Coordinates of C-alpha atoms in Angstrom, one line a residue:
M1 CA -18.6 -0.3 -6.9
N2 CA -15.8 2.3 -6.8
A3 CA -13.0 2.2 -4.2
L4 CA -14.6 4.8 -1.9
A5 CA -18.0 3.0 -1.8
A6 CA -16.4 -0.4 -1.2
T7 CA -14.2 1.0 1.6
N8 CA -17.2 2.8 3.3
R9 CA -19.2 -0.4 3.0
N10 CA -16.5 -2.5 4.8
F11 CA -16.1 0.2 7.4
K12 CA -19.9 0.3 8.1
L13 CA -20.0 -3.5 8.4
A14 CA -17.1 -3.4 10.9
A15 CA -18.8 -0.6 12.8
R16 CA -22.0 -2.7 13.1
L17 CA -20.0 -5.8 14.4
L18 CA -18.3 -3.5 16.9
G19 CA -21.6 -1.9 17.9
L20 CA -20.2 1.6 17.5
D21 CA -22.3 4.6 18.4
S22 CA -23.8 6.2 15.3
K23 CA -22.2 9.6 16.1
L24 CA -18.8 8.1 16.6
E25 CA -19.2 6.0 13.4
K26 CA -20.0 9.2 11.4
S27 CA -17.0 11.1 12.9
L28 CA -14.6 8.3 12.0
L29 CA -15.8 8.4 8.3
I30 CA -15.4 12.1 7.8
P31 CA -11.9 13.2 6.7
F32 CA -10.0 15.5 9.0
R33 CA -9.0 17.8 6.1
E34 CA -9.2 17.7 2.3
I35 CA -6.7 19.9 0.4
K36 CA -6.9 20.8 -3.3
V37 CA -4.3 23.1 -4.8
E38 CA -3.3 24.4 -8.3
C39 CA 0.3 23.9 -9.2
T40 CA 1.5 26.0 -12.2
I41 CA 5.1 25.5 -13.5
P42 CA 7.2 26.7 -16.4
K43 CA 7.9 23.8 -18.8
D44 CA 11.3 23.3 -20.4
D45 CA 10.0 25.0 -23.6
G46 CA 9.0 28.2 -21.7
S47 CA 5.3 27.6 -21.7
L48 CA 3.2 27.3 -18.5
A49 CA 1.4 24.2 -17.4
S50 CA -1.1 23.9 -14.6
F51 CA -1.9 20.7 -12.6
V52 CA -4.2 20.0 -9.7
G53 CA -2.8 18.5 -6.5
F54 CA -4.7 16.8 -3.7
R55 CA -4.0 15.7 -0.1
V56 CA -6.7 14.0 2.0
Q57 CA -5.9 13.8 5.7
H58 CA -8.3 11.3 7.1
D59 CA -7.6 10.7 10.8
N60 CA -5.0 11.6 13.4
A61 CA -6.4 10.0 16.6
R62 CA -3.6 7.6 16.9
G63 CA -0.7 9.8 15.7
P64 CA 0.5 11.8 12.7
M65 CA -1.2 11.0 9.4
K66 CA 0.7 8.9 6.9
G67 CA 0.2 8.1 3.3
G68 CA 1.7 8.1 -0.2
I69 CA 1.7 10.7 -2.9
R70 CA 0.9 9.5 -6.4
Y71 CA 1.5 11.1 -9.8
H72 CA -1.1 9.8 -12.3
P73 CA -3.4 11.3 -14.9
E74 CA -6.4 9.8 -13.2
V75 CA -5.8 11.0 -9.7
D76 CA -9.4 11.1 -8.5
P77 CA -10.7 12.8 -5.3
D78 CA -12.9 9.7 -4.5
E79 CA -10.0 7.3 -4.9
V80 CA -7.7 9.5 -2.8
N81 CA -10.3 9.6 -0.1
A82 CA -10.7 5.8 -0.1
L83 CA -7.0 5.3 0.1
A84 CA -6.6 7.8 2.9
Q85 CA -9.3 6.0 4.9
L86 CA -7.7 2.6 4.1
M87 CA -4.4 4.0 5.5
T88 CA -6.1 4.9 8.8
W89 CA -7.3 1.3 9.2
K90 CA -4.0 -0.2 7.9
T91 CA -1.8 1.7 10.3
A92 CA -4.1 0.7 13.1
V93 CA -4.0 -3.0 12.1
A94 CA -0.2 -2.8 11.9
N95 CA -0.4 -1.2 15.4
I96 CA 1.9 1.7 14.5
P97 CA 1.2 5.2 15.9
Y98 CA -0.1 6.8 12.7
G99 CA -3.4 7.8 11.1
G100 CA -4.2 7.9 7.4
A101 CA -3.6 10.2 4.5
K102 CA -3.2 10.1 0.8
G103 CA -2.3 12.6 -1.9
G104 CA -1.5 13.0 -5.6
I105 CA -1.1 15.3 -8.6
G106 CA -3.1 14.7 -11.8
C107 CA -0.3 14.4 -14.3
S108 CA 1.5 11.9 -16.6
P109 CA 5.0 11.6 -15.2
S110 CA 6.2 10.0 -18.4
D111 CA 5.2 13.1 -20.3
L112 CA 7.3 15.4 -18.0
S113 CA 11.1 15.8 -18.0
N114 CA 13.0 15.3 -14.8
S115 CA 13.4 19.0 -14.3
E116 CA 9.7 19.6 -14.9
L117 CA 8.9 16.9 -12.3
E118 CA 11.2 18.6 -9.8
R119 CA 9.5 22.0 -10.4
L120 CA 6.1 20.4 -10.0
T121 CA 7.0 18.6 -6.8
R122 CA 8.5 21.8 -5.3
V123 CA 5.5 23.9 -6.1
F124 CA 3.2 21.3 -4.7
T125 CA 5.3 21.2 -1.5
Q126 CA 5.2 25.0 -1.3
K127 CA 1.4 24.9 -1.4
I128 CA 1.1 22.2 1.4
H129 CA 4.2 22.7 3.6
D130 CA 2.3 24.2 6.5
L131 CA -0.2 21.3 6.5
I132 CA 2.3 18.5 6.6
G133 CA 5.1 17.9 9.2
I134 CA 7.0 15.4 11.3
H135 CA 4.2 15.2 13.9
T136 CA 1.4 16.1 11.6
D137 CA 1.4 14.3 8.2
V138 CA 4.2 12.3 6.8
P139 CA 4.1 11.6 3.0
A140 CA 5.7 8.7 1.2
P141 CA 6.2 7.5 -2.4
D142 CA 3.3 5.9 -4.3
M143 CA 2.4 5.2 -8.0
G144 CA 4.5 7.5 -10.2
T145 CA 6.7 8.8 -7.4
N146 CA 10.0 7.5 -6.0
P147 CA 12.8 8.2 -3.5
Q148 CA 13.9 11.2 -5.7
T149 CA 10.4 12.7 -5.3
M150 CA 10.7 12.4 -1.6
A151 CA 14.2 14.1 -1.7
W152 CA 12.7 17.1 -3.5
I153 CA 9.8 17.3 -0.9
L154 CA 12.3 17.0 2.0
D155 CA 14.5 19.8 0.5
E156 CA 11.7 22.2 -0.2
Y157 CA 10.0 21.6 3.2
S158 CA 13.4 22.2 4.9
K159 CA 13.6 25.6 3.3
F160 CA 10.6 26.6 5.4
H161 CA 11.1 24.5 8.6
G162 CA 14.8 23.6 8.8
Y163 CA 16.4 20.3 7.9
S164 CA 13.6 17.7 8.7
P165 CA 14.4 14.2 7.3
A166 CA 11.4 12.7 9.2
V167 CA 8.9 14.7 7.2
V168 CA 8.9 12.1 4.5
T169 CA 9.7 8.4 4.3
G170 CA 10.8 6.3 1.4
K171 CA 13.8 8.7 0.9
P172 CA 17.2 7.8 -0.6
I173 CA 19.5 6.2 2.0
D174 CA 21.9 9.1 1.7
L175 CA 19.2 11.5 3.0
G176 CA 18.1 9.3 5.9
G177 CA 16.1 6.6 4.2
S178 CA 15.9 3.2 5.9
L179 CA 17.7 0.1 4.8
G180 CA 15.2 -2.5 3.7
R181 CA 12.5 0.0 2.7
D182 CA 12.7 -0.8 -1.0
A183 CA 11.8 -4.5 -0.4
A184 CA 9.5 -3.8 2.6
T185 CA 6.0 -4.2 1.0
G186 CA 7.1 -7.4 -0.9
R187 CA 8.8 -8.8 2.2
G188 CA 5.7 -8.0 4.2
V189 CA 3.7 -10.0 1.6
L190 CA 6.1 -12.9 2.2
F191 CA 5.7 -12.8 6.0
A192 CA 1.9 -12.5 5.6
T193 CA 1.7 -15.4 3.2
E194 CA 3.9 -17.5 5.6
A195 CA 1.5 -16.7 8.5
L196 CA -1.6 -17.6 6.5
L197 CA -0.2 -20.9 5.1
K198 CA 1.1 -21.9 8.5
E199 CA -2.5 -21.5 9.9
H200 CA -3.6 -24.0 7.2
G201 CA -0.7 -26.5 7.9
K202 CA 1.2 -25.5 4.8
S203 CA 4.5 -23.6 4.0
I204 CA 5.7 -21.5 1.1
A205 CA 7.8 -24.4 -0.3
G206 CA 5.8 -26.5 -2.7
Q207 CA 3.0 -24.0 -3.4
C208 CA 2.3 -22.6 -6.9
F209 CA 2.0 -18.8 -7.1
V210 CA 0.7 -16.4 -9.7
I211 CA 1.5 -12.7 -9.4
Q212 CA -0.3 -10.0 -11.2
G213 CA 1.9 -6.9 -11.3
F214 CA 5.7 -7.1 -11.5
G215 CA 6.6 -3.7 -10.2
N216 CA 8.4 -3.0 -6.9
V217 CA 6.0 -5.0 -4.8
G218 CA 5.4 -7.9 -7.1
S219 CA 9.0 -8.4 -8.1
W220 CA 10.3 -8.4 -4.5
A221 CA 7.5 -10.8 -3.5
A222 CA 8.4 -13.1 -6.4
K223 CA 12.1 -13.0 -5.5
L224 CA 11.6 -13.7 -1.8
I225 CA 8.9 -16.3 -2.3
N226 CA 11.1 -18.1 -4.8
E227 CA 14.0 -18.1 -2.3
Q228 CA 11.7 -19.9 0.2
G229 CA 10.9 -22.6 -2.3
G230 CA 7.7 -21.3 -3.8
K231 CA 7.1 -22.0 -7.5
I232 CA 6.0 -18.9 -9.4
V233 CA 4.3 -20.1 -12.6
A234 CA 2.9 -16.9 -14.1
V235 CA 3.4 -13.1 -13.8
S236 CA 2.2 -10.0 -15.6
D237 CA 2.9 -6.3 -15.9
I238 CA 1.9 -3.5 -18.2
T239 CA 3.9 -5.0 -21.1
G240 CA 2.2 -8.4 -21.0
A241 CA 1.9 -11.8 -19.2
I242 CA 4.1 -14.9 -19.2
K243 CA 3.7 -18.4 -17.9
N244 CA 5.9 -21.5 -17.3
K245 CA 4.0 -24.3 -15.6
N246 CA 7.4 -25.7 -14.3
G247 CA 8.2 -22.5 -12.6
L248 CA 9.7 -19.3 -13.8
D249 CA 13.5 -18.6 -13.3
I250 CA 13.0 -15.5 -11.2
A251 CA 16.6 -14.4 -11.2
S252 CA 16.7 -14.5 -15.0
L253 CA 13.3 -12.8 -15.2
L254 CA 14.4 -9.9 -12.9
K255 CA 17.5 -9.4 -15.1
H256 CA 15.3 -9.4 -18.2
V257 CA 12.8 -6.9 -16.7
K258 CA 15.7 -4.6 -15.8
E259 CA 17.1 -4.7 -19.3
N260 CA 13.8 -4.6 -21.2
R261 CA 11.5 -2.7 -18.8
G262 CA 8.9 -5.4 -18.7
V263 CA 8.3 -9.2 -18.7
K264 CA 7.3 -9.2 -22.4
G265 CA 9.7 -11.3 -24.5
F266 CA 11.2 -13.4 -21.7
N267 CA 12.6 -16.5 -23.4
D268 CA 12.0 -19.1 -20.8
A269 CA 8.2 -18.8 -20.8
R270 CA 5.3 -18.5 -23.1
S271 CA 3.1 -15.4 -23.5
I272 CA -0.5 -15.5 -22.3
D273 CA -3.4 -13.1 -22.4
P274 CA -2.8 -10.6 -19.5
D275 CA -6.6 -10.8 -18.8
S276 CA -6.2 -14.5 -18.0
I277 CA -3.5 -14.0 -15.3
L278 CA -6.0 -13.9 -12.5
V279 CA -7.7 -17.2 -13.5
E280 CA -4.5 -19.2 -14.1
D281 CA -4.2 -22.5 -12.1
C282 CA -2.3 -22.0 -8.9
D283 CA -2.5 -22.4 -5.1
V284 CA -1.8 -18.7 -4.2
L285 CA -2.8 -15.7 -6.3
I286 CA -1.1 -12.4 -5.5
P287 CA -2.7 -9.3 -7.1
A288 CA 0.0 -6.6 -6.8
A289 CA -1.2 -4.1 -9.4
L290 CA -4.3 -1.9 -9.5
G291 CA -7.6 -1.9 -7.5
G292 CA -10.8 -3.6 -8.6
V293 CA -9.2 -6.3 -10.8
I294 CA -11.1 -9.2 -9.1
N295 CA -14.8 -8.7 -9.7
R296 CA -18.0 -10.5 -10.4
D297 CA -16.9 -11.1 -14.1
N298 CA -13.9 -13.2 -13.2
A299 CA -14.4 -14.3 -9.6
N300 CA -16.2 -17.6 -10.5
N301 CA -13.2 -18.6 -12.7
I302 CA -10.5 -18.0 -10.1
K303 CA -8.8 -21.3 -9.3
A304 CA -6.5 -20.2 -6.5
K305 CA -7.2 -21.5 -2.9
Y306 CA -5.6 -18.3 -1.3
I307 CA -5.5 -14.7 -2.4
I308 CA -2.9 -12.4 -0.9
E309 CA -3.9 -8.7 -1.6
A310 CA -0.6 -7.0 -2.2
A311 CA -2.4 -4.2 -4.1
N312 CA -4.8 -1.7 -2.6
H313 CA -8.5 -2.8 -2.9
P314 CA -8.0 -5.4 -5.6
T315 CA -11.2 -7.3 -4.8
D316 CA -14.7 -5.9 -5.2
P317 CA -17.3 -6.7 -2.5
E318 CA -19.4 -8.8 -5.1
A319 CA -16.3 -10.9 -5.8
D320 CA -15.7 -11.3 -2.1
E321 CA -19.1 -13.0 -1.7
I322 CA -18.5 -15.2 -4.7
L323 CA -15.1 -16.3 -3.6
A324 CA -16.3 -16.9 0.0
K325 CA -18.9 -19.4 -1.3
K326 CA -16.1 -21.2 -3.2
G327 CA -14.1 -21.4 0.0
V328 CA -11.3 -19.2 -1.3
V329 CA -9.4 -17.6 1.6
I330 CA -8.5 -13.9 1.1
L331 CA -5.9 -12.1 3.1
P332 CA -7.0 -8.5 3.0
D333 CA -4.9 -5.5 1.7
I334 CA -5.0 -3.5 5.0
Y335 CA -3.0 -6.3 6.6
A336 CA -1.2 -8.1 3.7
N337 CA 0.5 -5.0 2.2
S338 CA 1.2 -3.2 5.4
G339 CA 4.9 -4.0 5.3
G340 CA 5.7 -0.8 3.4
V341 CA 4.1 1.5 5.9
T342 CA 5.6 -0.5 8.8
V343 CA 9.1 0.0 7.6
S344 CA 8.2 3.7 6.8
Y345 CA 7.5 3.9 10.5
F346 CA 10.9 2.4 11.3
E347 CA 12.5 5.0 9.0
W348 CA 10.6 7.8 10.8
V349 CA 11.7 6.4 14.2
Q350 CA 15.4 6.3 13.0
N351 CA 15.2 9.9 11.7
I352 CA 13.8 11.1 15.0
Q353 CA 16.4 9.2 16.9
G354 CA 19.2 10.2 14.5
F355 CA 20.4 6.6 14.6
M356 CA 20.4 4.2 11.7
W357 CA 19.4 0.5 12.1
D358 CA 21.1 -2.2 10.1
E359 CA 19.1 -4.1 7.5
D360 CA 18.8 -7.3 9.5
K361 CA 17.2 -5.4 12.4
V362 CA 14.7 -3.8 10.0
N363 CA 13.7 -7.1 8.5
A364 CA 13.5 -8.9 11.9
E365 CA 11.3 -6.1 13.3
L366 CA 9.1 -6.3 10.2
K367 CA 8.6 -10.0 10.7
T368 CA 7.7 -9.4 14.3
Y369 CA 5.0 -6.8 13.4
M370 CA 3.6 -8.9 10.5
T371 CA 3.4 -12.1 12.6
R372 CA 1.8 -10.3 15.5
G373 CA -0.6 -8.5 13.2
F374 CA -1.9 -11.8 11.7
K375 CA -2.5 -13.1 15.2
D376 CA -4.4 -10.0 16.1
V377 CA -6.6 -10.2 13.0
K378 CA -7.3 -13.9 13.7
D379 CA -8.3 -13.1 17.3
M380 CA -10.9 -10.6 16.0
C381 CA -12.2 -13.2 13.5
K382 CA -12.8 -15.5 16.5
T383 CA -14.4 -12.7 18.6
H384 CA -16.8 -11.6 15.9
N385 CA -17.2 -14.9 13.9
C386 CA -16.1 -13.2 10.7
D387 CA -13.8 -13.7 7.7
L388 CA -10.2 -12.2 7.5
R389 CA -11.3 -9.0 5.8
M390 CA -13.8 -8.2 8.6
G391 CA -11.3 -9.4 11.2
A392 CA -8.8 -6.8 9.9
F393 CA -11.4 -4.0 9.6
T394 CA -12.9 -4.6 13.0
L395 CA -9.3 -4.6 14.4
G396 CA -8.4 -1.4 12.7
V397 CA -11.6 0.5 13.3
N398 CA -11.8 -0.6 17.0
R399 CA -8.3 0.7 17.7
V400 CA -9.1 4.1 16.0
A401 CA -12.5 4.3 17.8
R402 CA -10.9 3.7 21.2
A403 CA -8.2 6.3 20.6
T404 CA -10.9 8.8 19.5
A405 CA -13.0 8.2 22.6
L406 CA -10.0 8.3 24.9
R407 CA -9.1 11.7 23.5
G408 CA -12.6 12.9 24.0
W409 CA -13.2 13.6 20.3
E410 CA -16.4 11.7 19.9
A411 CA -19.2 14.1 19.0

């Protein structure tokens, strides 16, 4: 089941639990706007190259639409639609005044020079500048993009609309980015994990963790969990997978990754098959890489008691059912990885106010939002007698449905 089908399925299950009117249900599923543009740029050698860019704006009932822009060769309209919809429910679960959007360009960033990436970003912005905006649609970085990409979008947008730092989040600090934004998703994963374990009478300290994906989210989660006394026994990234049953030295590993661009070859650990990372023995499994990695083929072999979904849509519905029968507790992505969009909201607020917060304030506010979000999800679980995934979906869908009805938008 692809990401869009799985997301639609979860939405429909939530809609049934909430007893939504069929017309309202249908209107909530249909995206507000889908944009597809051709972006032609001169390459460094003088030849021309064309790329296709997408932006799906899913819903704006609760506020401006919000979502990342990814540069990847397999940017797929269905996947972008699914991620835009997930952002709608995620921002509602986090209870921040946004709707959902997602975008991307079908390209391989590693095959393009820095100047080619800049030209591509500026052309894409020229094509969509009148469809995004501070109170309309606020992009952010995603796979294959970074703060520099956001700086180019901000500069190009500002040529048309005047200096507008709040039009994107995830910017460099020097252009109005927020302190704490880089670590935000990983720190949110820490707070979400703390909340879940506390519910079960446990704490981070003394638990064994396995993390699939050691990019920005996975590496920050590893660092912060390790600082709280959690033992990380295995991690993986695109270069390979490593394990140390006594616990990895995370500080040394972070230094190794910075110098070698991957976990492969780290001395204080043994290499393992990357495909086995999800089924390694641990208390808490954190998938922080791609979607669809936990499926019916490996779900039966997963040994973790808890799964924290730091990635978007890492668990297929079939795997959900298998793991539920095994008693595995899954903390769903639309809550667990919402730390990034929450601090993006803080960045937007700071830009509009023209006033910077210090990092301690950012982190304290994030903890407040994540802790409150977990309580809200648990309350919906009790109301509808459902698991955490449906608790999060019913919470998000209900908030969007109420805003839609209050605005008189239901057909």
